[in-house]
Amino acid sequence: QSLLVESGGGLVQPGGSLRLSCTASGFTFKTYLMGWFRQAPGKEREGVSCISSSGASVNYADSVEGRFTISRDNAKNTVYLQMDSLKPEDTAVYYCAAARVGYGGGWFSSLDIEEYDYWGQGTQVTVSS
């Protein structure tokens, strides 16, 4: 069956950096839009960033624009989220997700939760002094 496994979470001081990785198996990775979402205590799950199946289009939430960078390596079935200048408000469980796209959808990108078909188990990121 389809599987997404996140890694790279942990405890970091404000201003520090982390790189999250998500490795996929059981589906054709290069035909899927990939996204990162997060859920902080007491808040709804929100979209952080996504990258289209071709890698041609990316999106970022306003709260992380300029600090986070998403990338993918289709040869390794892996998507990354480089997080720099971390703030306490970035503390959350971070989830990797995959959205199936049709023919001609290589440009498509969306942070709508309802678009996504598969989800990882999440990795905790804590930003604190």
PDB file of N, CA and C in Angstrom, residues 16-120:
ATOM      1  N   GLY A  16      17.004  29.030  14.620  1.00  0.00           N
ATOM      2  CA  GLY A  16      17.687  27.865  14.103  1.00  0.00           C
ATOM      3  C   GLY A  16      17.036  27.296  12.859  1.00  0.00           C
ATOM      4  N   SER A  17      17.578  26.170  12.391  1.00  0.00           N
ATOM      5  CA  SER A  17      17.128  25.540  11.149  1.00  0.00           C
ATOM      6  C   SER A  17      16.909  24.045  11.337  1.00  0.00           C
ATOM      7  N   LEU A  18      15.996  23.505  10.546  1.00  0.00           N
ATOM      8  CA  LEU A  18      15.776  22.070  10.436  1.00  0.00           C
ATOM      9  C   LEU A  18      15.446  21.746   8.991  1.00  0.00           C
ATOM     10  N   ARG A  19      15.763  20.525   8.568  1.00  0.00           N
ATOM     11  CA  ARG A  19      15.339  20.029   7.267  1.00  0.00           C
ATOM     12  C   ARG A  19      14.500  18.783   7.454  1.00  0.00           C
ATOM     13  N   LEU A  20      13.247  18.839   7.005  1.00  0.00           N
ATOM     14  CA  LEU A  20      12.364  17.688   7.035  1.00  0.00           C
ATOM     15  C   LEU A  20      12.456  16.927   5.717  1.00  0.00           C
ATOM     16  N   SER A  21      12.353  15.613   5.796  1.00  0.00           N
ATOM     17  CA  SER A  21      12.328  14.761   4.617  1.00  0.00           C
ATOM     18  C   SER A  21      11.092  13.874   4.659  1.00  0.00           C
ATOM     19  N   CYS A  22      10.577  13.539   3.496  1.00  0.00           N
ATOM     20  CA  CYS A  22       9.450  12.614   3.380  1.00  0.00           C
ATOM     21  C   CYS A  22       9.724  11.696   2.213  1.00  0.00           C
ATOM     22  N   THR A  23       9.803  10.397   2.485  1.00  0.00           N
ATOM     23  CA  THR A  23      10.076   9.404   1.457  1.00  0.00           C
ATOM     24  C   THR A  23       8.822   8.589   1.182  1.00  0.00           C
ATOM     25  N   ALA A  24       8.511   8.423  -0.100  1.00  0.00           N
ATOM     26  CA  ALA A  24       7.283   7.763  -0.533  1.00  0.00           C
ATOM     27  C   ALA A  24       7.569   6.380  -1.106  1.00  0.00           C
ATOM     28  N   SER A  25       6.584   5.489  -0.963  1.00  0.00           N
ATOM     29  CA  SER A  25       6.641   4.178  -1.587  1.00  0.00           C
ATOM     30  C   SER A  25       5.223   3.708  -1.893  1.00  0.00           C
ATOM     31  N   GLY A  26       5.095   2.794  -2.861  1.00  0.00           N
ATOM     32  CA  GLY A  26       3.806   2.202  -3.167  1.00  0.00           C
ATOM     33  C   GLY A  26       2.960   2.958  -4.175  1.00  0.00           C
ATOM     34  N   PHE A  27       3.474   4.037  -4.736  1.00  0.00           N
ATOM     35  CA  PHE A  27       2.771   4.765  -5.790  1.00  0.00           C
ATOM     36  C   PHE A  27       3.783   5.477  -6.666  1.00  0.00           C
ATOM     37  N   THR A  28       3.305   5.996  -7.798  1.00  0.00           N
ATOM     38  CA  THR A  28       4.193   6.632  -8.769  1.00  0.00           C
ATOM     39  C   THR A  28       4.443   8.077  -8.346  1.00  0.00           C
ATOM     40  N   PHE A  29       5.490   8.270  -7.574  1.00  0.00           N
ATOM     41  CA  PHE A  29       5.778   9.545  -6.922  1.00  0.00           C
ATOM     42  C   PHE A  29       5.770  10.720  -7.895  1.00  0.00           C
ATOM     43  N   LYS A  30       6.361  10.554  -9.060  1.00  0.00           N
ATOM     44  CA  LYS A  30       6.534  11.668  -9.991  1.00  0.00           C
ATOM     45  C   LYS A  30       5.216  12.169 -10.592  1.00  0.00           C
ATOM     46  N   THR A  31       4.107  11.448 -10.393  1.00  0.00           N
ATOM     47  CA  THR A  31       2.797  11.881 -10.881  1.00  0.00           C
ATOM     48  C   THR A  31       1.950  12.529  -9.779  1.00  0.00           C
ATOM     49  N   TYR A  32       2.535  12.799  -8.618  1.00  0.00           N
ATOM     50  CA  TYR A  32       1.800  13.357  -7.493  1.00  0.00           C
ATOM     51  C   TYR A  32       2.319  14.733  -7.089  1.00  0.00           C
ATOM     52  N   LEU A  33       1.379  15.649  -6.842  1.00  0.00           N
ATOM     53  CA  LEU A  33       1.644  16.880  -6.117  1.00  0.00           C
ATOM     54  C   LEU A  33       2.006  16.510  -4.677  1.00  0.00           C
ATOM     55  N   MET A  34       3.045  17.141  -4.137  1.00  0.00           N
ATOM     56  CA  MET A  34       3.467  16.879  -2.767  1.00  0.00           C
ATOM     57  C   MET A  34       3.340  18.141  -1.920  1.00  0.00           C
ATOM     58  N   GLY A  35       2.862  17.968  -0.691  1.00  0.00           N
ATOM     59  CA  GLY A  35       2.670  19.099   0.188  1.00  0.00           C
ATOM     60  C   GLY A  35       3.118  18.832   1.607  1.00  0.00           C
ATOM     61  N   TRP A  36       3.374  19.925   2.332  1.00  0.00           N
ATOM     62  CA  TRP A  36       3.640  19.894   3.764  1.00  0.00           C
ATOM     63  C   TRP A  36       2.554  20.684   4.480  1.00  0.00           C
ATOM     64  N   PHE A  37       2.009  20.098   5.528  1.00  0.00           N
ATOM     65  CA  PHE A  37       0.997  20.722   6.364  1.00  0.00           C
ATOM     66  C   PHE A  37       1.455  20.659   7.815  1.00  0.00           C
ATOM     67  N   ARG A  38       0.859  21.483   8.668  1.00  0.00           N
ATOM     68  CA  ARG A  38       1.207  21.438  10.082  1.00  0.00           C
ATOM     69  C   ARG A  38      -0.017  21.703  10.940  1.00  0.00           C
ATOM     70  N   GLN A  39       0.028  21.192  12.164  1.00  0.00           N
ATOM     71  CA  GLN A  39      -1.040  21.416  13.117  1.00  0.00           C
ATOM     72  C   GLN A  39      -0.431  21.745  14.474  1.00  0.00           C
ATOM     73  N   ALA A  40      -0.672  22.970  14.937  1.00  0.00           N
ATOM     74  CA  ALA A  40      -0.190  23.436  16.225  1.00  0.00           C
ATOM     75  C   ALA A  40      -1.239  23.150  17.292  1.00  0.00           C
ATOM     76  N   PRO A  41      -0.831  23.116  18.567  1.00  0.00           N
ATOM     77  CA  PRO A  41      -1.791  22.852  19.646  1.00  0.00           C
ATOM     78  C   PRO A  41      -2.965  23.822  19.620  1.00  0.00           C
ATOM     79  N   GLY A  42      -4.181  23.285  19.630  1.00  0.00           N
ATOM     80  CA  GLY A  42      -5.380  24.101  19.661  1.00  0.00           C
ATOM     81  C   GLY A  42      -5.769  24.751  18.352  1.00  0.00           C
ATOM     82  N   LYS A  43      -5.078  24.423  17.258  1.00  0.00           N
ATOM     83  CA  LYS A  43      -5.355  25.042  15.969  1.00  0.00           C
ATOM     84  C   LYS A  43      -5.717  23.995  14.919  1.00  0.00           C
ATOM     85  N   GLU A  44      -6.344  24.452  13.832  1.00  0.00           N
ATOM     86  CA  GLU A  44      -6.663  23.591  12.708  1.00  0.00           C
ATOM     87  C   GLU A  44      -5.410  23.298  11.889  1.00  0.00           C
ATOM     88  N   ARG A  45      -5.425  22.171  11.182  1.00  0.00           N
ATOM     89  CA  ARG A  45      -4.328  21.848  10.286  1.00  0.00           C
ATOM     90  C   ARG A  45      -4.278  22.872   9.151  1.00  0.00           C
ATOM     91  N   GLU A  46      -3.078  23.343   8.825  1.00  0.00           N
ATOM     92  CA  GLU A  46      -2.917  24.361   7.800  1.00  0.00           C
ATOM     93  C   GLU A  46      -1.846  23.969   6.791  1.00  0.00           C
ATOM     94  N   GLY A  47      -2.007  24.441   5.570  1.00  0.00           N
ATOM     95  CA  GLY A  47      -1.015  24.207   4.536  1.00  0.00           C
ATOM     96  C   GLY A  47       0.213  25.067   4.755  1.00  0.00           C
ATOM     97  N   VAL A  48       1.392  24.491   4.555  1.00  0.00           N
ATOM     98  CA  VAL A  48       2.659  25.188   4.706  1.00  0.00           C
ATOM     99  C   VAL A  48       3.294  25.463   3.351  1.00  0.00           C
ATOM    100  N   SER A  49       3.426  24.411   2.535  1.00  0.00           N
ATOM    101  CA  SER A  49       4.071  24.538   1.240  1.00  0.00           C
ATOM    102  C   SER A  49       3.721  23.336   0.381  1.00  0.00           C
ATOM    103  N   CYS A  50       3.783  23.503  -0.938  1.00  0.00           N
ATOM    104  CA  CYS A  50       3.593  22.378  -1.843  1.00  0.00           C
ATOM    105  C   CYS A  50       4.404  22.590  -3.105  1.00  0.00           C
ATOM    106  N   ILE A  51       4.641  21.487  -3.816  1.00  0.00           N
ATOM    107  CA  ILE A  51       5.399  21.523  -5.062  1.00  0.00           C
ATOM    108  C   ILE A  51       4.722  20.594  -6.059  1.00  0.00           C
ATOM    109  N   SER A  52       4.517  21.071  -7.282  1.00  0.00           N
ATOM    110  CA  SER A  52       3.804  20.306  -8.295  1.00  0.00           C
ATOM    111  C   SER A  52       4.587  19.069  -8.710  1.00  0.00           C
ATOM    112  N   SER A  53       3.895  18.137  -9.365  1.00  0.00           N
ATOM    113  CA  SER A  53       4.525  16.872  -9.731  1.00  0.00           C
ATOM    114  C   SER A  53       5.748  17.063 -10.623  1.00  0.00           C
ATOM    115  N   SER A  54       5.709  18.058 -11.497  1.00  0.00           N
ATOM    116  CA  SER A  54       6.844  18.346 -12.373  1.00  0.00           C
ATOM    117  C   SER A  54       7.926  19.177 -11.689  1.00  0.00           C
ATOM    118  N   GLY A  55       7.607  19.762 -10.541  1.00  0.00           N
ATOM    119  CA  GLY A  55       8.513  20.678  -9.876  1.00  0.00           C
ATOM    120  C   GLY A  55       8.443  22.093 -10.400  1.00  0.00           C
ATOM    121  N   ALA A  56       7.547  22.361 -11.355  1.00  0.00           N
ATOM    122  CA  ALA A  56       7.485  23.662 -12.011  1.00  0.00           C
ATOM    123  C   ALA A  56       6.817  24.738 -11.164  1.00  0.00           C
ATOM    124  N   SER A  57       5.948  24.346 -10.235  1.00  0.00           N
ATOM    125  CA  SER A  57       5.195  25.311  -9.444  1.00  0.00           C
ATOM    126  C   SER A  57       5.341  25.002  -7.964  1.00  0.00           C
ATOM    127  N   VAL A  58       5.495  26.057  -7.156  1.00  0.00           N
ATOM    128  CA  VAL A  58       5.544  25.924  -5.701  1.00  0.00           C
ATOM    129  C   VAL A  58       4.637  26.967  -5.069  1.00  0.00           C
ATOM    130  N   ASN A  59       4.149  26.671  -3.865  1.00  0.00           N
ATOM    131  CA  ASN A  59       3.348  27.605  -3.096  1.00  0.00           C
ATOM    132  C   ASN A  59       3.814  27.582  -1.649  1.00  0.00           C
ATOM    133  N   TYR A  60       3.714  28.748  -0.992  1.00  0.00           N
ATOM    134  CA  TYR A  60       4.044  28.873   0.418  1.00  0.00           C
ATOM    135  C   TYR A  60       2.958  29.654   1.139  1.00  0.00           C
ATOM    136  N   ALA A  61       2.684  29.257   2.376  1.00  0.00           N
ATOM    137  CA  ALA A  61       1.836  30.073   3.225  1.00  0.00           C
ATOM    138  C   ALA A  61       2.538  31.397   3.512  1.00  0.00           C
ATOM    139  N   ASP A  62       1.749  32.469   3.677  1.00  0.00           N
ATOM    140  CA  ASP A  62       2.332  33.778   3.959  1.00  0.00           C
ATOM    141  C   ASP A  62       3.228  33.748   5.203  1.00  0.00           C
ATOM    142  N   SER A  63       2.873  32.934   6.178  1.00  0.00           N
ATOM    143  CA  SER A  63       3.593  32.896   7.442  1.00  0.00           C
ATOM    144  C   SER A  63       5.003  32.315   7.324  1.00  0.00           C
ATOM    145  N   VAL A  64       5.290  31.583   6.236  1.00  0.00           N
ATOM    146  CA  VAL A  64       6.608  30.965   6.077  1.00  0.00           C
ATOM    147  C   VAL A  64       7.357  31.465   4.850  1.00  0.00           C
ATOM    148  N   GLU A  65       6.732  32.280   4.024  1.00  0.00           N
ATOM    149  CA  GLU A  65       7.356  32.805   2.810  1.00  0.00           C
ATOM    150  C   GLU A  65       8.682  33.480   3.150  1.00  0.00           C
ATOM    151  N   GLY A  66       9.730  33.106   2.430  1.00  0.00           N
ATOM    152  CA  GLY A  66      11.045  33.683   2.644  1.00  0.00           C
ATOM    153  C   GLY A  66      11.883  32.974   3.677  1.00  0.00           C
ATOM    154  N   ARG A  67      11.278  32.076   4.460  1.00  0.00           N
ATOM    155  CA  ARG A  67      12.005  31.333   5.484  1.00  0.00           C
ATOM    156  C   ARG A  67      12.103  29.845   5.180  1.00  0.00           C
ATOM    157  N   PHE A  68      11.083  29.278   4.526  1.00  0.00           N
ATOM    158  CA  PHE A  68      11.049  27.851   4.208  1.00  0.00           C
ATOM    159  C   PHE A  68      11.245  27.645   2.708  1.00  0.00           C
ATOM    160  N   THR A  69      11.835  26.507   2.337  1.00  0.00           N
ATOM    161  CA  THR A  69      12.037  26.159   0.942  1.00  0.00           C
ATOM    162  C   THR A  69      11.666  24.700   0.719  1.00  0.00           C
ATOM    163  N   ILE A  70      10.771  24.446  -0.232  1.00  0.00           N
ATOM    164  CA  ILE A  70      10.385  23.087  -0.576  1.00  0.00           C
ATOM    165  C   ILE A  70      11.134  22.640  -1.832  1.00  0.00           C
ATOM    166  N   SER A  71      11.472  21.351  -1.893  1.00  0.00           N
ATOM    167  CA  SER A  71      12.113  20.790  -3.074  1.00  0.00           C
ATOM    168  C   SER A  71      11.759  19.311  -3.162  1.00  0.00           C
ATOM    169  N   ARG A  72      11.988  18.708  -4.331  1.00  0.00           N
ATOM    170  CA  ARG A  72      11.737  17.281  -4.479  1.00  0.00           C
ATOM    171  C   ARG A  72      12.804  16.649  -5.354  1.00  0.00           C
ATOM    172  N   ASP A  73      13.070  15.379  -5.094  1.00  0.00           N
ATOM    173  CA  ASP A  73      14.005  14.585  -5.870  1.00  0.00           C
ATOM    174  C   ASP A  73      13.248  13.345  -6.310  1.00  0.00           C
ATOM    175  N   ASN A  74      12.747  13.363  -7.542  1.00  0.00           N
ATOM    176  CA  ASN A  74      11.914  12.256  -8.010  1.00  0.00           C
ATOM    177  C   ASN A  74      12.694  10.951  -8.136  1.00  0.00           C
ATOM    178  N   ALA A  75      14.002  11.031  -8.348  1.00  0.00           N
ATOM    179  CA  ALA A  75      14.820   9.823  -8.425  1.00  0.00           C
ATOM    180  C   ALA A  75      14.907   9.114  -7.082  1.00  0.00           C
ATOM    181  N   LYS A  76      14.719   9.866  -5.977  1.00  0.00           N
ATOM    182  CA  LYS A  76      14.769   9.304  -4.635  1.00  0.00           C
ATOM    183  C   LYS A  76      13.391   9.178  -3.991  1.00  0.00           C
ATOM    184  N   ASN A  77      12.334   9.525  -4.728  1.00  0.00           N
ATOM    185  CA  ASN A  77      10.963   9.497  -4.197  1.00  0.00           C
ATOM    186  C   ASN A  77      10.853  10.290  -2.892  1.00  0.00           C
ATOM    187  N   THR A  78      11.492  11.447  -2.851  1.00  0.00           N
ATOM    188  CA  THR A  78      11.589  12.211  -1.612  1.00  0.00           C
ATOM    189  C   THR A  78      11.272  13.685  -1.843  1.00  0.00           C
ATOM    190  N   VAL A  79      10.535  14.267  -0.895  1.00  0.00           N
ATOM    191  CA  VAL A  79      10.288  15.702  -0.861  1.00  0.00           C
ATOM    192  C   VAL A  79      10.884  16.252   0.433  1.00  0.00           C
ATOM    193  N   TYR A  80      11.435  17.471   0.371  1.00  0.00           N
ATOM    194  CA  TYR A  80      12.119  18.090   1.495  1.00  0.00           C
ATOM    195  C   TYR A  80      11.455  19.413   1.863  1.00  0.00           C
ATOM    196  N   LEU A  81      11.613  19.798   3.117  1.00  0.00           N
ATOM    197  CA  LEU A  81      11.240  21.136   3.563  1.00  0.00           C
ATOM    198  C   LEU A  81      12.383  21.694   4.401  1.00  0.00           C
ATOM    199  N   GLN A  82      13.118  22.639   3.834  1.00  0.00           N
ATOM    200  CA  GLN A  82      14.180  23.327   4.554  1.00  0.00           C
ATOM    201  C   GLN A  82      13.571  24.489   5.316  1.00  0.00           C
ATOM    202  N   MET A  83      13.730  24.506   6.631  1.00  0.00           N
ATOM    203  CA  MET A  83      13.131  25.511   7.494  1.00  0.00           C
ATOM    204  C   MET A  83      14.247  26.315   8.155  1.00  0.00           C
ATOM    205  N   ASP A  84      14.303  27.605   7.852  1.00  0.00           N
ATOM    206  CA  ASP A  84      15.303  28.509   8.408  1.00  0.00           C
ATOM    207  C   ASP A  84      14.618  29.599   9.230  1.00  0.00           C
ATOM    208  N   SER A  85      15.390  30.270  10.072  1.00  0.00           N
ATOM    209  CA  SER A  85      14.881  31.368  10.901  1.00  0.00           C
ATOM    210  C   SER A  85      13.619  30.967  11.649  1.00  0.00           C
ATOM    211  N   LEU A  86      13.666  29.810  12.280  1.00  0.00           N
ATOM    212  CA  LEU A  86      12.484  29.261  12.939  1.00  0.00           C
ATOM    213  C   LEU A  86      12.040  30.123  14.116  1.00  0.00           C
ATOM    214  N   LYS A  87      10.720  30.190  14.289  1.00  0.00           N
ATOM    215  CA  LYS A  87      10.083  30.968  15.333  1.00  0.00           C
ATOM    216  C   LYS A  87       9.277  30.049  16.245  1.00  0.00           C
ATOM    217  N   PRO A  88       9.038  30.453  17.496  1.00  0.00           N
ATOM    218  CA  PRO A  88       8.215  29.621  18.378  1.00  0.00           C
ATOM    219  C   PRO A  88       6.853  29.276  17.780  1.00  0.00           C
ATOM    220  N   GLU A  89       6.262  30.173  17.005  1.00  0.00           N
ATOM    221  CA  GLU A  89       4.965  29.910  16.399  1.00  0.00           C
ATOM    222  C   GLU A  89       5.011  28.870  15.289  1.00  0.00           C
ATOM    223  N   ASP A  90       6.206  28.424  14.891  1.00  0.00           N
ATOM    224  CA  ASP A  90       6.341  27.320  13.946  1.00  0.00           C
ATOM    225  C   ASP A  90       6.186  25.960  14.626  1.00  0.00           C
ATOM    226  N   THR A  91       6.123  25.936  15.946  1.00  0.00           N
ATOM    227  CA  THR A  91       5.970  24.688  16.684  1.00  0.00           C
ATOM    228  C   THR A  91       4.678  23.993  16.286  1.00  0.00           C
ATOM    229  N   ALA A  92       4.782  22.735  15.844  1.00  0.00           N
ATOM    230  CA  ALA A  92       3.624  21.984  15.367  1.00  0.00           C
ATOM    231  C   ALA A  92       4.070  20.575  14.997  1.00  0.00           C
ATOM    232  N   VAL A  93       3.086  19.717  14.756  1.00  0.00           N
ATOM    233  CA  VAL A  93       3.343  18.453  14.085  1.00  0.00           C
ATOM    234  C   VAL A  93       3.263  18.711  12.587  1.00  0.00           C
ATOM    235  N   TYR A  94       4.297  18.322  11.858  1.00  0.00           N
ATOM    236  CA  TYR A  94       4.371  18.548  10.419  1.00  0.00           C
ATOM    237  C   TYR A  94       4.069  17.253   9.675  1.00  0.00           C
ATOM    238  N   TYR A  95       3.160  17.341   8.694  1.00  0.00           N
ATOM    239  CA  TYR A  95       2.703  16.191   7.932  1.00  0.00           C
ATOM    240  C   TYR A  95       3.061  16.338   6.459  1.00  0.00           C
ATOM    241  N   CYS A  96       3.516  15.261   5.866  1.00  0.00           N
ATOM    242  CA  CYS A  96       3.730  15.153   4.432  1.00  0.00           C
ATOM    243  C   CYS A  96       2.474  14.572   3.799  1.00  0.00           C
ATOM    244  N   ALA A  97       2.092  15.059   2.617  1.00  0.00           N
ATOM    245  CA  ALA A  97       0.903  14.565   1.935  1.00  0.00           C
ATOM    246  C   ALA A  97       1.121  14.526   0.429  1.00  0.00           C
ATOM    247  N   ALA A  98       0.369  13.640  -0.249  1.00  0.00           N
ATOM    248  CA  ALA A  98       0.479  13.447  -1.690  1.00  0.00           C
ATOM    249  C   ALA A  98      -0.889  13.545  -2.339  1.00  0.00           C
ATOM    250  N   ALA A  99      -0.967  14.248  -3.473  1.00  0.00           N
ATOM    251  CA  ALA A  99      -2.214  14.436  -4.213  1.00  0.00           C
ATOM    252  C   ALA A  99      -2.042  13.943  -5.639  1.00  0.00           C
ATOM    253  N   ARG A 100      -2.893  13.009  -6.040  1.00  0.00           N
ATOM    254  CA  ARG A 100      -2.874  12.470  -7.396  1.00  0.00           C
ATOM    255  C   ARG A 100      -3.328  13.538  -8.391  1.00  0.00           C
ATOM    256  N   VAL A 101      -2.616  13.687  -9.489  1.00  0.00           N
ATOM    257  CA  VAL A 101      -2.989  14.638 -10.531  1.00  0.00           C
ATOM    258  C   VAL A 101      -3.155  13.897 -11.850  1.00  0.00           C
ATOM    259  N   GLY A 102      -4.036  14.408 -12.709  1.00  0.00           N
ATOM    260  CA  GLY A 102      -4.302  13.790 -13.992  1.00  0.00           C
ATOM    261  C   GLY A 102      -3.299  14.205 -15.050  1.00  0.00           C
ATOM    262  N   TYR A 103      -3.495  13.651 -16.233  1.00  0.00           N
ATOM    263  CA  TYR A 103      -2.658  14.007 -17.371  1.00  0.00           C
ATOM    264  C   TYR A 103      -2.737  15.510 -17.624  1.00  0.00           C
ATOM    265  N   GLY A 104      -1.606  16.141 -17.811  1.00  0.00           N
ATOM    266  CA  GLY A 104      -1.561  17.574 -18.013  1.00  0.00           C
ATOM    267  C   GLY A 104      -1.549  18.380 -16.733  1.00  0.00           C
ATOM    268  N   GLY A 105      -1.484  17.698 -15.584  1.00  0.00           N
ATOM    269  CA  GLY A 105      -1.519  18.366 -14.292  1.00  0.00           C
ATOM    270  C   GLY A 105      -0.164  18.618 -13.667  1.00  0.00           C
ATOM    271  N   GLY A 106       0.889  18.552 -14.434  1.00  0.00           N
ATOM    272  CA  GLY A 106       2.234  18.717 -13.910  1.00  0.00           C
ATOM    273  C   GLY A 106       2.505  20.085 -13.312  1.00  0.00           C
ATOM    274  N   TRP A 107       1.696  21.086 -13.687  1.00  0.00           N
ATOM    275  CA  TRP A 107       1.844  22.446 -13.180  1.00  0.00           C
ATOM    276  C   TRP A 107       1.025  22.694 -11.914  1.00  0.00           C
ATOM    277  N   PHE A 108       0.076  21.805 -11.620  1.00  0.00           N
ATOM    278  CA  PHE A 108      -0.945  22.064 -10.601  1.00  0.00           C
ATOM    279  C   PHE A 108      -0.355  22.062  -9.199  1.00  0.00           C
ATOM    280  N   SER A 109      -0.704  23.077  -8.401  1.00  0.00           N
ATOM    281  CA  SER A 109      -0.308  23.132  -7.004  1.00  0.00           C
ATOM    282  C   SER A 109      -1.449  23.714  -6.182  1.00  0.00           C
ATOM    283  N   SER A 110      -1.645  23.175  -4.979  1.00  0.00           N
ATOM    284  CA  SER A 110      -2.735  23.602  -4.120  1.00  0.00           C
ATOM    285  C   SER A 110      -2.444  23.209  -2.684  1.00  0.00           C
ATOM    286  N   LEU A 111      -2.818  24.078  -1.737  1.00  0.00           N
ATOM    287  CA  LEU A 111      -2.717  23.779  -0.313  1.00  0.00           C
ATOM    288  C   LEU A 111      -4.079  23.469   0.305  1.00  0.00           C
ATOM    289  N   ASP A 112      -5.047  23.122  -0.533  1.00  0.00           N
ATOM    290  CA  ASP A 112      -6.359  22.684  -0.069  1.00  0.00           C
ATOM    291  C   ASP A 112      -6.241  21.251   0.440  1.00  0.00           C
ATOM    292  N   ILE A 113      -6.525  21.046   1.715  1.00  0.00           N
ATOM    293  CA  ILE A 113      -6.405  19.715   2.323  1.00  0.00           C
ATOM    294  C   ILE A 113      -7.210  18.668   1.566  1.00  0.00           C
ATOM    295  N   GLU A 114      -8.364  19.070   1.009  1.00  0.00           N
ATOM    296  CA  GLU A 114      -9.255  18.126   0.341  1.00  0.00           C
ATOM    297  C   GLU A 114      -8.679  17.568  -0.954  1.00  0.00           C
ATOM    298  N   GLU A 115      -7.625  18.168  -1.477  1.00  0.00           N
ATOM    299  CA  GLU A 115      -6.996  17.681  -2.705  1.00  0.00           C
ATOM    300  C   GLU A 115      -6.110  16.462  -2.471  1.00  0.00           C
ATOM    301  N   TYR A 116      -5.723  16.210  -1.235  1.00  0.00           N
ATOM    302  CA  TYR A 116      -4.676  15.227  -0.949  1.00  0.00           C
ATOM    303  C   TYR A 116      -5.236  13.850  -0.634  1.00  0.00           C
ATOM    304  N   ASP A 117      -4.552  12.824  -1.144  1.00  0.00           N
ATOM    305  CA  ASP A 117      -5.008  11.444  -1.059  1.00  0.00           C
ATOM    306  C   ASP A 117      -4.306  10.628   0.024  1.00  0.00           C
ATOM    307  N   TYR A 118      -3.013  10.866   0.232  1.00  0.00           N
ATOM    308  CA  TYR A 118      -2.215  10.086   1.172  1.00  0.00           C
ATOM    309  C   TYR A 118      -1.517  11.012   2.157  1.00  0.00           C
ATOM    310  N   TRP A 119      -1.394  10.537   3.401  1.00  0.00           N
ATOM    311  CA  TRP A 119      -0.797  11.332   4.478  1.00  0.00           C
ATOM    312  C   TRP A 119       0.196  10.510   5.277  1.00  0.00           C
ATOM    313  N   GLY A 120       1.294  11.145   5.696  1.00  0.00           N
ATOM    314  CA  GLY A 120       2.216  10.522   6.619  1.00  0.00           C
ATOM    315  C   GLY A 120       1.726  10.632   8.050  1.00  0.00           C
TER     316      GLY A 120
END
